[in-house]
């Protein structure tokens, strides 16, 4: 086993473990949203009782579900795109993928910075829950930080796989 393949294996294992944790959290959030909204609808229309906090909790959980799902979707290749690189020569495709990951990593880091600024500026409280709105806005920088890590892993894997295949 070469150093590059060992590093790729370690990165892949770490990313797989993190993906499993994210998936467990996402499944729990999705089930909670469905259960909460279902309960809220039944209580409102059958028993004429309103769960005041149901909208706010489901909004927070939905935001976390979306932003945590960014990294998982990247790992699975589920983001939308156009597959024109498959028709290009191998070296051009590798160069194009390198530029793509650099640009995506820069955009994700920038969004993480924007999210941190938004998180730090937020001082409001969610009235129905009496908690800080930061719980909602924290999903943005954390989600994009995870996405940045995912792009960084792809970039390292792209670079090490190219070096492994070079005869020099």
PDB file of C-alpha atoms in Angstrom:
ATOM      1  CA  UNK A   1       0.000   0.000   0.000  1.00  0.00           C
ATOM      2  CA  UNK A   2       1.435   3.377  -0.979  1.00  0.00           C
ATOM      3  CA  UNK A   3       1.233   6.515   1.122  1.00  0.00           C
ATOM      4  CA  UNK A   4      -1.308   8.004  -1.269  1.00  0.00           C
ATOM      5  CA  UNK A   5      -3.630   5.009  -1.195  1.00  0.00           C
ATOM      6  CA  UNK A   6      -3.325   4.859   2.599  1.00  0.00           C
ATOM      7  CA  UNK A   7      -4.235   8.532   2.862  1.00  0.00           C
ATOM      8  CA  UNK A   8      -7.164   8.039   0.481  1.00  0.00           C
ATOM      9  CA  UNK A   9      -8.360   5.050   2.490  1.00  0.00           C
ATOM     10  CA  UNK A  10      -8.161   6.996   5.746  1.00  0.00           C
ATOM     11  CA  UNK A  11      -9.976   9.989   4.242  1.00  0.00           C
ATOM     12  CA  UNK A  12     -12.656   7.722   2.811  1.00  0.00           C
ATOM     13  CA  UNK A  13     -13.181   5.969   6.150  1.00  0.00           C
ATOM     14  CA  UNK A  14     -13.422   9.271   8.031  1.00  0.00           C
ATOM     15  CA  UNK A  15     -15.855  10.656   5.488  1.00  0.00           C
ATOM     16  CA  UNK A  16     -17.932   7.462   5.559  1.00  0.00           C
ATOM     17  CA  UNK A  17     -18.157   7.599   9.341  1.00  0.00           C
ATOM     18  CA  UNK A  18     -19.139  11.258   9.302  1.00  0.00           C
ATOM     19  CA  UNK A  19     -21.706  10.552   6.589  1.00  0.00           C
ATOM     20  CA  UNK A  20     -23.280   7.811   8.719  1.00  0.00           C
ATOM     21  CA  UNK A  21     -23.557  10.183  11.691  1.00  0.00           C
ATOM     22  CA  UNK A  22     -25.083  12.882   9.482  1.00  0.00           C
ATOM     23  CA  UNK A  23     -27.552  10.381   8.020  1.00  0.00           C
ATOM     24  CA  UNK A  24     -28.673   9.279  11.489  1.00  0.00           C
ATOM     25  CA  UNK A  25     -29.212  12.912  12.490  1.00  0.00           C
ATOM     26  CA  UNK A  26     -31.023  13.646   9.213  1.00  0.00           C
ATOM     27  CA  UNK A  27     -33.316  10.629   9.573  1.00  0.00           C
ATOM     28  CA  UNK A  28     -34.123  11.607  13.159  1.00  0.00           C
ATOM     29  CA  UNK A  29     -34.839  15.192  12.041  1.00  0.00           C
ATOM     30  CA  UNK A  30     -37.064  14.051   9.181  1.00  0.00           C
ATOM     31  CA  UNK A  31     -39.028  11.650  11.387  1.00  0.00           C
ATOM     32  CA  UNK A  32     -39.391  14.372  13.999  1.00  0.00           C
ATOM     33  CA  UNK A  33     -40.687  16.850  11.416  1.00  0.00           C
ATOM     34  CA  UNK A  34     -43.226  14.368  10.063  1.00  0.00           C
ATOM     35  CA  UNK A  35     -44.348  13.343  13.549  1.00  0.00           C
ATOM     36  CA  UNK A  36     -44.595  16.914  14.790  1.00  0.00           C
ATOM     37  CA  UNK A  37     -46.512  18.211  11.763  1.00  0.00           C
ATOM     38  CA  UNK A  38     -48.842  15.192  11.795  1.00  0.00           C
ATOM     39  CA  UNK A  39     -49.518  15.626  15.515  1.00  0.00           C
ATOM     40  CA  UNK A  40     -50.037  19.348  15.066  1.00  0.00           C
ATOM     41  CA  UNK A  41     -52.562  18.844  12.267  1.00  0.00           C
ATOM     42  CA  UNK A  42     -54.493  16.199  14.219  1.00  0.00           C
ATOM     43  CA  UNK A  43     -54.579  18.347  17.354  1.00  0.00           C
ATOM     44  CA  UNK A  44     -55.610  21.456  15.440  1.00  0.00           C
ATOM     45  CA  UNK A  45     -58.362  20.008  13.256  1.00  0.00           C
ATOM     46  CA  UNK A  46     -59.670  17.197  15.433  1.00  0.00           C
ATOM     47  CA  UNK A  47     -59.308  18.566  18.972  1.00  0.00           C
ATOM     48  CA  UNK A  48     -59.116  22.313  18.184  1.00  0.00           C
ATOM     49  CA  UNK A  49     -55.805  22.587  20.090  1.00  0.00           C
ATOM     50  CA  UNK A  50     -52.911  24.469  18.527  1.00  0.00           C
ATOM     51  CA  UNK A  51     -49.287  23.488  19.069  1.00  0.00           C
ATOM     52  CA  UNK A  52     -47.792  26.956  18.968  1.00  0.00           C
ATOM     53  CA  UNK A  53     -44.206  25.739  18.711  1.00  0.00           C
ATOM     54  CA  UNK A  54     -44.687  23.161  15.937  1.00  0.00           C
ATOM     55  CA  UNK A  55     -43.958  25.545  13.057  1.00  0.00           C
ATOM     56  CA  UNK A  56     -40.776  26.880  14.642  1.00  0.00           C
ATOM     57  CA  UNK A  57     -39.413  23.465  15.614  1.00  0.00           C
ATOM     58  CA  UNK A  58     -40.146  22.021  12.182  1.00  0.00           C
ATOM     59  CA  UNK A  59     -38.463  25.044  10.538  1.00  0.00           C
ATOM     60  CA  UNK A  60     -35.311  24.604  12.639  1.00  0.00           C
ATOM     61  CA  UNK A  61     -35.202  20.869  11.978  1.00  0.00           C
ATOM     62  CA  UNK A  62     -35.796  21.398   8.254  1.00  0.00           C
ATOM     63  CA  UNK A  63     -32.929  23.911   8.024  1.00  0.00           C
ATOM     64  CA  UNK A  64     -30.589  21.454   9.753  1.00  0.00           C
ATOM     65  CA  UNK A  65     -31.796  18.635   7.519  1.00  0.00           C
ATOM     66  CA  UNK A  66     -31.057  20.638   4.367  1.00  0.00           C
ATOM     67  CA  UNK A  67     -27.662  21.999   5.363  1.00  0.00           C
ATOM     68  CA  UNK A  68     -26.388  18.734   6.830  1.00  0.00           C
ATOM     69  CA  UNK A  69     -27.540  16.996   3.662  1.00  0.00           C
ATOM     70  CA  UNK A  70     -25.196  19.101   1.523  1.00  0.00           C
ATOM     71  CA  UNK A  71     -22.143  16.991   2.374  1.00  0.00           C
ATOM     72  CA  UNK A  72     -24.022  13.707   1.993  1.00  0.00           C
ATOM     73  CA  UNK A  73     -25.352  14.758  -1.414  1.00  0.00           C
ATOM     74  CA  UNK A  74     -21.833  15.720  -2.503  1.00  0.00           C
ATOM     75  CA  UNK A  75     -20.451  12.362  -1.398  1.00  0.00           C
ATOM     76  CA  UNK A  76     -23.170  10.528  -3.320  1.00  0.00           C
ATOM     77  CA  UNK A  77     -22.841  12.769  -6.391  1.00  0.00           C
ATOM     78  CA  UNK A  78     -26.466  13.828  -6.034  1.00  0.00           C
ATOM     79  CA  UNK A  79     -26.012  17.536  -6.755  1.00  0.00           C
ATOM     80  CA  UNK A  80     -27.293  18.634 -10.142  1.00  0.00           C
ATOM     81  CA  UNK A  81     -24.755  19.029 -12.900  1.00  0.00           C
ATOM     82  CA  UNK A  82     -23.989  18.503 -16.553  1.00  0.00           C
ATOM     83  CA  UNK A  83     -21.730  15.576 -17.389  1.00  0.00           C
ATOM     84  CA  UNK A  84     -19.673  16.998 -20.218  1.00  0.00           C
ATOM     85  CA  UNK A  85     -16.364  15.988 -18.642  1.00  0.00           C
ATOM     86  CA  UNK A  86     -16.916  12.317 -19.484  1.00  0.00           C
ATOM     87  CA  UNK A  87     -16.302  13.027 -23.174  1.00  0.00           C
ATOM     88  CA  UNK A  88     -13.016  14.857 -22.619  1.00  0.00           C
ATOM     89  CA  UNK A  89      -9.503  13.364 -22.673  1.00  0.00           C
ATOM     90  CA  UNK A  90      -8.281  12.127 -19.270  1.00  0.00           C
ATOM     91  CA  UNK A  91      -5.795  14.947 -18.617  1.00  0.00           C
ATOM     92  CA  UNK A  92      -8.274  17.654 -19.591  1.00  0.00           C
ATOM     93  CA  UNK A  93     -10.941  16.000 -17.444  1.00  0.00           C
ATOM     94  CA  UNK A  94      -8.589  15.871 -14.451  1.00  0.00           C
ATOM     95  CA  UNK A  95      -7.627  19.531 -14.901  1.00  0.00           C
ATOM     96  CA  UNK A  96     -11.276  20.519 -15.239  1.00  0.00           C
ATOM     97  CA  UNK A  97     -12.211  18.543 -12.119  1.00  0.00           C
ATOM     98  CA  UNK A  98      -9.362  20.212 -10.216  1.00  0.00           C
ATOM     99  CA  UNK A  99     -10.585  23.685 -11.172  1.00  0.00           C
ATOM    100  CA  UNK A 100     -14.153  22.655 -10.354  1.00  0.00           C
ATOM    101  CA  UNK A 101     -13.259  21.475  -6.859  1.00  0.00           C
ATOM    102  CA  UNK A 102     -11.138  24.568  -6.187  1.00  0.00           C
ATOM    103  CA  UNK A 103     -14.015  26.860  -7.190  1.00  0.00           C
ATOM    104  CA  UNK A 104     -16.590  24.846  -5.241  1.00  0.00           C
ATOM    105  CA  UNK A 105     -14.338  24.752  -2.180  1.00  0.00           C
ATOM    106  CA  UNK A 106     -13.860  28.531  -2.372  1.00  0.00           C
ATOM    107  CA  UNK A 107     -17.625  29.074  -2.695  1.00  0.00           C
ATOM    108  CA  UNK A 108     -18.380  26.742   0.225  1.00  0.00           C
ATOM    109  CA  UNK A 109     -15.788  28.459   2.446  1.00  0.00           C
ATOM    110  CA  UNK A 110     -17.241  31.842   1.482  1.00  0.00           C
ATOM    111  CA  UNK A 111     -20.764  30.657   2.356  1.00  0.00           C
ATOM    112  CA  UNK A 112     -19.414  29.341   5.653  1.00  0.00           C
ATOM    113  CA  UNK A 113     -17.990  32.804   6.401  1.00  0.00           C
ATOM    114  CA  UNK A 114     -21.309  34.437   5.477  1.00  0.00           C
ATOM    115  CA  UNK A 115     -23.130  31.955   7.703  1.00  0.00           C
ATOM    116  CA  UNK A 116     -20.805  32.688  10.612  1.00  0.00           C
ATOM    117  CA  UNK A 117     -21.415  36.417  10.216  1.00  0.00           C
ATOM    118  CA  UNK A 118     -25.167  35.840  10.161  1.00  0.00           C
ATOM    119  CA  UNK A 119     -24.930  33.576  13.196  1.00  0.00           C
ATOM    120  CA  UNK A 120     -22.903  36.142  15.133  1.00  0.00           C
ATOM    121  CA  UNK A 121     -25.219  39.037  14.236  1.00  0.00           C
ATOM    122  CA  UNK A 122     -28.362  37.213  15.246  1.00  0.00           C
ATOM    123  CA  UNK A 123     -29.533  38.266  18.658  1.00  0.00           C
ATOM    124  CA  UNK A 124     -33.229  37.587  18.353  1.00  0.00           C
ATOM    125  CA  UNK A 125     -35.185  34.950  20.139  1.00  0.00           C
ATOM    126  CA  UNK A 126     -37.764  32.542  18.761  1.00  0.00           C
ATOM    127  CA  UNK A 127     -40.815  33.573  20.810  1.00  0.00           C
ATOM    128  CA  UNK A 128     -42.672  30.269  20.863  1.00  0.00           C
ATOM    129  CA  UNK A 129     -39.608  28.311  21.986  1.00  0.00           C
ATOM    130  CA  UNK A 130     -37.839  31.019  23.998  1.00  0.00           C
ATOM    131  CA  UNK A 131     -34.498  30.035  22.519  1.00  0.00           C
ATOM    132  CA  UNK A 132     -32.015  32.010  20.466  1.00  0.00           C
ATOM    133  CA  UNK A 133     -32.538  32.145  16.715  1.00  0.00           C
ATOM    134  CA  UNK A 134     -28.883  31.143  16.502  1.00  0.00           C
ATOM    135  CA  UNK A 135     -30.062  27.531  16.702  1.00  0.00           C
ATOM    136  CA  UNK A 136     -31.622  28.075  13.291  1.00  0.00           C
ATOM    137  CA  UNK A 137     -28.781  30.061  11.752  1.00  0.00           C
ATOM    138  CA  UNK A 138     -26.041  27.715  13.018  1.00  0.00           C
ATOM    139  CA  UNK A 139     -27.091  25.187  10.389  1.00  0.00           C
ATOM    140  CA  UNK A 140     -25.697  27.388   7.597  1.00  0.00           C
ATOM    141  CA  UNK A 141     -22.026  27.625   8.640  1.00  0.00           C
ATOM    142  CA  UNK A 142     -21.936  24.046   9.913  1.00  0.00           C
ATOM    143  CA  UNK A 143     -23.492  22.679   6.732  1.00  0.00           C
ATOM    144  CA  UNK A 144     -21.107  24.608   4.494  1.00  0.00           C
ATOM    145  CA  UNK A 145     -18.124  23.685   6.693  1.00  0.00           C
ATOM    146  CA  UNK A 146     -19.025  20.026   6.201  1.00  0.00           C
ATOM    147  CA  UNK A 147     -19.434  20.643   2.474  1.00  0.00           C
ATOM    148  CA  UNK A 148     -16.019  22.348   2.420  1.00  0.00           C
ATOM    149  CA  UNK A 149     -14.505  19.279   4.061  1.00  0.00           C
ATOM    150  CA  UNK A 150     -16.168  17.091   1.474  1.00  0.00           C
ATOM    151  CA  UNK A 151     -14.761  19.186  -1.390  1.00  0.00           C
ATOM    152  CA  UNK A 152     -11.322  19.157   0.240  1.00  0.00           C
ATOM    153  CA  UNK A 153     -11.450  15.359   0.454  1.00  0.00           C
ATOM    154  CA  UNK A 154     -12.434  15.146  -3.226  1.00  0.00           C
ATOM    155  CA  UNK A 155      -9.584  17.472  -4.121  1.00  0.00           C
ATOM    156  CA  UNK A 156      -7.025  15.423  -2.174  1.00  0.00           C
ATOM    157  CA  UNK A 157      -8.341  12.207  -3.696  1.00  0.00           C
ATOM    158  CA  UNK A 158      -8.137  13.715  -7.180  1.00  0.00           C
ATOM    159  CA  UNK A 159      -4.558  14.874  -6.634  1.00  0.00           C
ATOM    160  CA  UNK A 160      -3.334  11.652  -5.033  1.00  0.00           C
ATOM    161  CA  UNK A 161      -4.987   9.423  -7.607  1.00  0.00           C
ATOM    162  CA  UNK A 162      -3.286  11.413 -10.371  1.00  0.00           C
ATOM    163  CA  UNK A 163       0.094  11.151  -8.656  1.00  0.00           C
ATOM    164  CA  UNK A 164      -0.349   7.402  -8.198  1.00  0.00           C
ATOM    165  CA  UNK A 165      -1.046   6.886 -11.883  1.00  0.00           C
ATOM    166  CA  UNK A 166       2.005   8.938 -12.983  1.00  0.00           C
ATOM    167  CA  UNK A 167       4.890   6.632 -13.953  1.00  0.00           C
ATOM    168  CA  UNK A 168       7.515   9.013 -12.467  1.00  0.00           C
TER     169      UNK A 168
END
